[in-house]
Coordinates of C-alpha atoms and ligand atoms in Angstrom, one line a residue:
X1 CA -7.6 26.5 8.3
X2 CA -6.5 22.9 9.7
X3 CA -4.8 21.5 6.6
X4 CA -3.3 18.0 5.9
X5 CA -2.0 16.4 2.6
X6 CA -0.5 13.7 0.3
X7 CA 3.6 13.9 -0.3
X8 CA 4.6 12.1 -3.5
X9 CA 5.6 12.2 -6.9
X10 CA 4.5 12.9 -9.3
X11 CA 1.0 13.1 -8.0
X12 CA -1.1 13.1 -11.1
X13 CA -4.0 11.1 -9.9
X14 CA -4.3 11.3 -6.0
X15 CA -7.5 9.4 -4.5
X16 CA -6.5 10.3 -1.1
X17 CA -7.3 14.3 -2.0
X18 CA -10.5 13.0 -3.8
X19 CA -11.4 11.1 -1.1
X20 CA -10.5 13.8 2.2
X21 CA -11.9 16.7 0.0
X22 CA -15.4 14.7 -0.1
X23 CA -15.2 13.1 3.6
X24 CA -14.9 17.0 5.1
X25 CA -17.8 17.9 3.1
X26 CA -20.2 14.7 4.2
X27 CA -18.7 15.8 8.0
X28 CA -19.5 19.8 7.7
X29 CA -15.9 20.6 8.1
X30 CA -16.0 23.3 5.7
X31 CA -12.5 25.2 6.5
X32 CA -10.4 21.9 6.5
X33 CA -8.2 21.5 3.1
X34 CA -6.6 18.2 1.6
X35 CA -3.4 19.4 -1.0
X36 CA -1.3 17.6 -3.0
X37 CA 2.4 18.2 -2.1
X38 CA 4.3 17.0 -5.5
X39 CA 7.9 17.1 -4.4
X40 CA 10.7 16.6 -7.2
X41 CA 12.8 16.1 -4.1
X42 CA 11.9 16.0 -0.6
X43 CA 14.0 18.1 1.1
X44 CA 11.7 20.4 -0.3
X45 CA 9.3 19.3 2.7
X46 CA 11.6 21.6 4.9
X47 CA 10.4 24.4 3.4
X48 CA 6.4 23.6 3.7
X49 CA 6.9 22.5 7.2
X50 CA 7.8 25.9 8.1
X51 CA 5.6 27.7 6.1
X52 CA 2.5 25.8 6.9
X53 CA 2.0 25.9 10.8
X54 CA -1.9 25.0 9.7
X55 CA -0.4 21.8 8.4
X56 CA -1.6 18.7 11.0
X57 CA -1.2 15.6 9.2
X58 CA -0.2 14.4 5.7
X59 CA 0.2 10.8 3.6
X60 CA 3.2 9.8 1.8
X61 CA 3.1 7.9 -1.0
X62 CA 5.9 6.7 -4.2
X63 CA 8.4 7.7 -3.8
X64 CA 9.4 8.8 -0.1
X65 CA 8.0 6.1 2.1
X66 CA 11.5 4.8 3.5
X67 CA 13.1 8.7 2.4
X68 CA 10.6 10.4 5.2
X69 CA 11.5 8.2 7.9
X70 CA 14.6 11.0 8.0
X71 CA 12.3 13.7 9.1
X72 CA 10.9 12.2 11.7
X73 CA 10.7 12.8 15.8
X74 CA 9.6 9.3 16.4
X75 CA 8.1 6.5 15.0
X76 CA 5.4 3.8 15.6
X77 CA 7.2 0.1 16.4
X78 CA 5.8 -0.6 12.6
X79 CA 7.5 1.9 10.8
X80 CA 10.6 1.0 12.7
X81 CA 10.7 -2.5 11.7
X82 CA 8.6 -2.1 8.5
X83 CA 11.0 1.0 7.2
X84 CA 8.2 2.2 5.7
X85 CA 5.8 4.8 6.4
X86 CA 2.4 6.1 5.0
X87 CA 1.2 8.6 7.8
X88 CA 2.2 11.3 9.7
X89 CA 0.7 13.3 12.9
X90 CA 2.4 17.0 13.1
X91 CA 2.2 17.7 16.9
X92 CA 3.9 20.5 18.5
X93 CA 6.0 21.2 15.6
X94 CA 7.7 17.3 16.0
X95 CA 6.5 14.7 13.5
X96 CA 5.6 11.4 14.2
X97 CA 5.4 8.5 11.6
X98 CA 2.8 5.3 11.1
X99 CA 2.5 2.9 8.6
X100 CA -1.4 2.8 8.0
X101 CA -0.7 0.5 5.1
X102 CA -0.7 -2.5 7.4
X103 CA -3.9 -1.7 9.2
X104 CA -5.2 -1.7 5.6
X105 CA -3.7 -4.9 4.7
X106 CA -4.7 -7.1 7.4
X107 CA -7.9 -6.0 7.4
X108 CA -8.9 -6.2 4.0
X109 CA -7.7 -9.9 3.6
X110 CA -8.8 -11.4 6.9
X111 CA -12.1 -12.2 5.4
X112 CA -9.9 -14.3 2.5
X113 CA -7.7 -16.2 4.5
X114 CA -8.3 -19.8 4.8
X115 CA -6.3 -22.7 7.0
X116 CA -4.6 -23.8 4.3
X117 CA -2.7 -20.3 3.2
X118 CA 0.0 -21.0 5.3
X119 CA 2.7 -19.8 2.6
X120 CA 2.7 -16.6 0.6
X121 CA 4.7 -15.2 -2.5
X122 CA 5.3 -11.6 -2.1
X123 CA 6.0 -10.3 -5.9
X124 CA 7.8 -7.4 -5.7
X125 CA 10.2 -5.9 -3.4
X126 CA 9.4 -2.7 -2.7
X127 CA 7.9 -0.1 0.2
X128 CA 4.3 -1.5 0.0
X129 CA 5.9 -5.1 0.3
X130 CA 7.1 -4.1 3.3
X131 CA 4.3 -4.0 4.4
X132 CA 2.5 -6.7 3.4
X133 CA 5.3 -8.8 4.8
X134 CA 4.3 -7.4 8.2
X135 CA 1.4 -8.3 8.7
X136 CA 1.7 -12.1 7.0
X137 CA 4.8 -12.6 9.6
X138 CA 2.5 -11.7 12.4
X139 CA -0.1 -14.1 10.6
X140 CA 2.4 -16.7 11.5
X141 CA 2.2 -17.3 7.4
X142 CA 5.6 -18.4 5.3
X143 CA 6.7 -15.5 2.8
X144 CA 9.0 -15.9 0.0
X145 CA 9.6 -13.1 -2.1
X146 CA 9.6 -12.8 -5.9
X147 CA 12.0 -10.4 -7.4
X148 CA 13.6 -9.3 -10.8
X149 CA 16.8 -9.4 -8.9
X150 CA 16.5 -12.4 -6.3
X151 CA 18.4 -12.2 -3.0
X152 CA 18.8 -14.5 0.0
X153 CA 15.0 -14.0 1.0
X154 CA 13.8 -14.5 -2.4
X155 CA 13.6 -15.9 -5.8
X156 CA 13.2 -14.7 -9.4
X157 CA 10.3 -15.2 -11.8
X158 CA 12.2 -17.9 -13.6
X159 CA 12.0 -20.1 -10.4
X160 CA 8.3 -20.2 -9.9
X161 CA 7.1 -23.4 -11.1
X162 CA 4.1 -25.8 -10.8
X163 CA 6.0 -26.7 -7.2
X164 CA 6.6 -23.0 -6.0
X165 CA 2.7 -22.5 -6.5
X166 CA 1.1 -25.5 -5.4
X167 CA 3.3 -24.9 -2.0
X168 CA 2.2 -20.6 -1.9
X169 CA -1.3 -20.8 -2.1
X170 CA -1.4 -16.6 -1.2
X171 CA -0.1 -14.6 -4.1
X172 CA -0.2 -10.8 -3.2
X173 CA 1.0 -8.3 -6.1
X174 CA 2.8 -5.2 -4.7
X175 CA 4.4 -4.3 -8.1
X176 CA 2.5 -1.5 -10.2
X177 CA 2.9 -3.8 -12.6
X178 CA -0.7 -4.0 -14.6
X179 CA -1.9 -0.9 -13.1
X180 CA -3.8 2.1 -15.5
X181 CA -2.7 3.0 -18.3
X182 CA -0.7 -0.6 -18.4
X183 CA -3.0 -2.7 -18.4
X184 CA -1.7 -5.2 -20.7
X185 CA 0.8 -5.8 -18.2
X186 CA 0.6 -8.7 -15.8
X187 CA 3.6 -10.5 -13.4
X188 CA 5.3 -13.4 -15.5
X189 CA 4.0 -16.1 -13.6
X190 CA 2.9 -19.8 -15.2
X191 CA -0.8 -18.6 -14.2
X192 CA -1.7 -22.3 -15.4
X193 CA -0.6 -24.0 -12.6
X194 CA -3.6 -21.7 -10.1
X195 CA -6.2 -23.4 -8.7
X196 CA -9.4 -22.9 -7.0
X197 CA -7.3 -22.8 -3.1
X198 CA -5.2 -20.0 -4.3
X199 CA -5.8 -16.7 -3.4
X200 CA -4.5 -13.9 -5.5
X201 CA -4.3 -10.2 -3.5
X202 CA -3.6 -7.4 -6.2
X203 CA -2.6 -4.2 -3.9
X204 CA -3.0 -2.0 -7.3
X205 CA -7.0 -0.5 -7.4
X206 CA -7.4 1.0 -11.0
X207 CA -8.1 -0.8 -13.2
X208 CA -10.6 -2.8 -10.7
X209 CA -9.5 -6.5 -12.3
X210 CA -5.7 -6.4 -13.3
X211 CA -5.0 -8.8 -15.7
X212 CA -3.1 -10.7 -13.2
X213 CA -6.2 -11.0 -11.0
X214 CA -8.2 -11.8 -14.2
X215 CA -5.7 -15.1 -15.2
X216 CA -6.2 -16.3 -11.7
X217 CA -10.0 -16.0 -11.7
X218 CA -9.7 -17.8 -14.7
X219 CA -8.1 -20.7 -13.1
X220 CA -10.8 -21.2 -10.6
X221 CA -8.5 -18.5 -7.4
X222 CA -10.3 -15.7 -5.1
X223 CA -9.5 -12.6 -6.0
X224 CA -9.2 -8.8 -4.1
X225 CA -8.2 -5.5 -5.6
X226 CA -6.3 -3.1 -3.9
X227 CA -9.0 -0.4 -3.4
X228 CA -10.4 -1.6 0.4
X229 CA -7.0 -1.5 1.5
X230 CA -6.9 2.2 0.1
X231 CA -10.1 3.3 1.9
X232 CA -8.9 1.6 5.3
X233 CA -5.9 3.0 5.0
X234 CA -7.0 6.7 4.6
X235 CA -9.8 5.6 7.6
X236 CA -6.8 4.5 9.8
X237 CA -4.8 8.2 9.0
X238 CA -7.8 10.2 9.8
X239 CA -8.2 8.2 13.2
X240 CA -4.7 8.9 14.4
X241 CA -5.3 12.4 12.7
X242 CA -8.1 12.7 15.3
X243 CA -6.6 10.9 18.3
Ligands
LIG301 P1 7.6 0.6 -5.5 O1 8.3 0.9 -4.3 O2 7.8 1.4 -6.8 O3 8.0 -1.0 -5.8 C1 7.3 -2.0 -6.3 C2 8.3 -3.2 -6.6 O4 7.8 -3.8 -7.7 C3 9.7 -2.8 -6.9 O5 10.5 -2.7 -5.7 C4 10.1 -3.9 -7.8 O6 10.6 -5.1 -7.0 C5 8.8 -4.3 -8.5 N1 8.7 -3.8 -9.8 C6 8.8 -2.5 -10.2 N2 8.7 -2.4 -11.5 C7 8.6 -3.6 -12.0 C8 8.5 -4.2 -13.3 N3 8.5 -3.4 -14.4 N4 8.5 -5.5 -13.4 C9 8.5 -6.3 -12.3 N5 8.6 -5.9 -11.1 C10 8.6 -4.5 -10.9 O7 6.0 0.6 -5.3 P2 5.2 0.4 -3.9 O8 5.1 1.7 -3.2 O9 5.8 -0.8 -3.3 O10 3.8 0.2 -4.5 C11 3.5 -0.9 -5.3 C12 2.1 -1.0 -5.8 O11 1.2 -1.1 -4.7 C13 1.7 0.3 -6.6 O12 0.9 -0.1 -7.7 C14 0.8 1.0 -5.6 O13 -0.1 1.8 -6.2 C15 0.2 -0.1 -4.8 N6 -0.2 0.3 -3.5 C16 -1.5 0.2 -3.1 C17 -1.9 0.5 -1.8 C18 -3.3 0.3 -1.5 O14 -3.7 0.9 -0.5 N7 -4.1 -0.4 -2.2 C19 -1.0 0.9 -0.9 C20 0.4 1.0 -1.2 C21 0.8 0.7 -2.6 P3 11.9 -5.9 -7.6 O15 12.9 -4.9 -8.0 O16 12.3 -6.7 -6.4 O17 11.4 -6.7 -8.7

């Protein structure tokens, strides 16, 4: 039964096995399963690997996207410099890591992307950052990150001002910060000083408008949830499933 699988935890809510379980069904592949593999810790993933020779592919998502990049054979040049990865192909017992996550990225905010967002603010620094920043250095667009605990690449909440914003006219969320049950939640930015250039990217997909994509509406900016990115992503998987 060819099998493949989403490696997280805890993986309460898991659109990917929604998504596969319904996508084999439309395509008449009746004997092909998606599971859940809900790890407390992923050395555990030793012991599936050899148990499950049907296993051909699975997703990784929160929290092992940098910790699986030790269990690989080889990697695709974005996972190397990304240090993150979403997607791997079993083949001949070795496996081999991609970072679909980017694919998903780009294409979901090409349509957005005007001259003018020639600077981004990244808020958050963590595995889906990664690769967001990707695929706006390969944009040729200026990233400065926003972080809790600000380093050489990036500054802290406190520092974005009417200035910061009016110069980062891209704002992408990668912190789960808003997302279901949280709602009330938003990023601690002045959202007063958005304006009808900005473009706010929210990578989260439940609820559909974060409150962070609802204060920037609000001011006039174009707004995208997270949820093409999540189809496009699972897309991309299947392909190099497939290829
Ligand atoms: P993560 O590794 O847990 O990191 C998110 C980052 O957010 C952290 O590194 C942290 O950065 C910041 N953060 C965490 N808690 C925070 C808080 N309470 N207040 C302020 N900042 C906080 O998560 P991830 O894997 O990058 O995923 C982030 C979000 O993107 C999740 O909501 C996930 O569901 C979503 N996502 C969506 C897609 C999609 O296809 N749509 C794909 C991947 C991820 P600092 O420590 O630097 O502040």
């Amino acid at each position: 039964m060819p099998c493949f699988g989403l490696l997280g935890y805890p993986l309460s809510h898991s659109f990917s096995q929604k998504y596969f379980t319904e996508k084999f069904a439309v395509l008449g592949l009746r004997d092909y399963v998606y599971e859940n593999f809900s790890l407390a810790d992923i050395t555990g993933l030793k012991d599936i690997l050899a148990e499950r020779n049907d296993l051909l592919g699975f997703n990784i998502t929160i929290p092992y996207k940098k910790k699986i990049l030790d269990f690989l054979s080889e990697a695709s040049p974005v996972v190397t410099e990304t240090g993150a990865c979403n997607c791997v192909k079993i083949q001949d017992g070795r496996l081999i890591g991609y970072n679909t996550d980017v694919v998903g990225f780009e294409t979901s905010l090409l349509p957005f992307l005007k001259p003018y967002h020639t600077k981004a603010l990244i808020l958050g620094t963590g595995g889906a950052s990664a690769a967001v920043a990707y695929v706006l250095r390969k944009k040729g667009i200026g990233i400065t990150y926003v972080s809790r605990t600000p380093s050489a690449n990036g500054i802290s909440y406190e520092a974005v001002n009417s200035e910061v914003l009016s110069d980062h006219l891209l704002i992408i969320n990668t912190t789960p910060l808003g997302m279901y049950p949280n709602i009330a939640e938003a990023p601690d930015i002045p959202y007063r000083f958005l304006g009808h250039q900005h473009h706010l990217y929210d990578l989260i997909y439940n609820p559909e408008e974060t409150l962070f994509l609802e204060k920037g509406r609000l001011q006039g900016a174009s707004t995208q949830n997270g949820q093409e990115m999540l189809v496009l992503q699972a897309e991309e998987s299947w392909r190099i499933w497939n290829n």
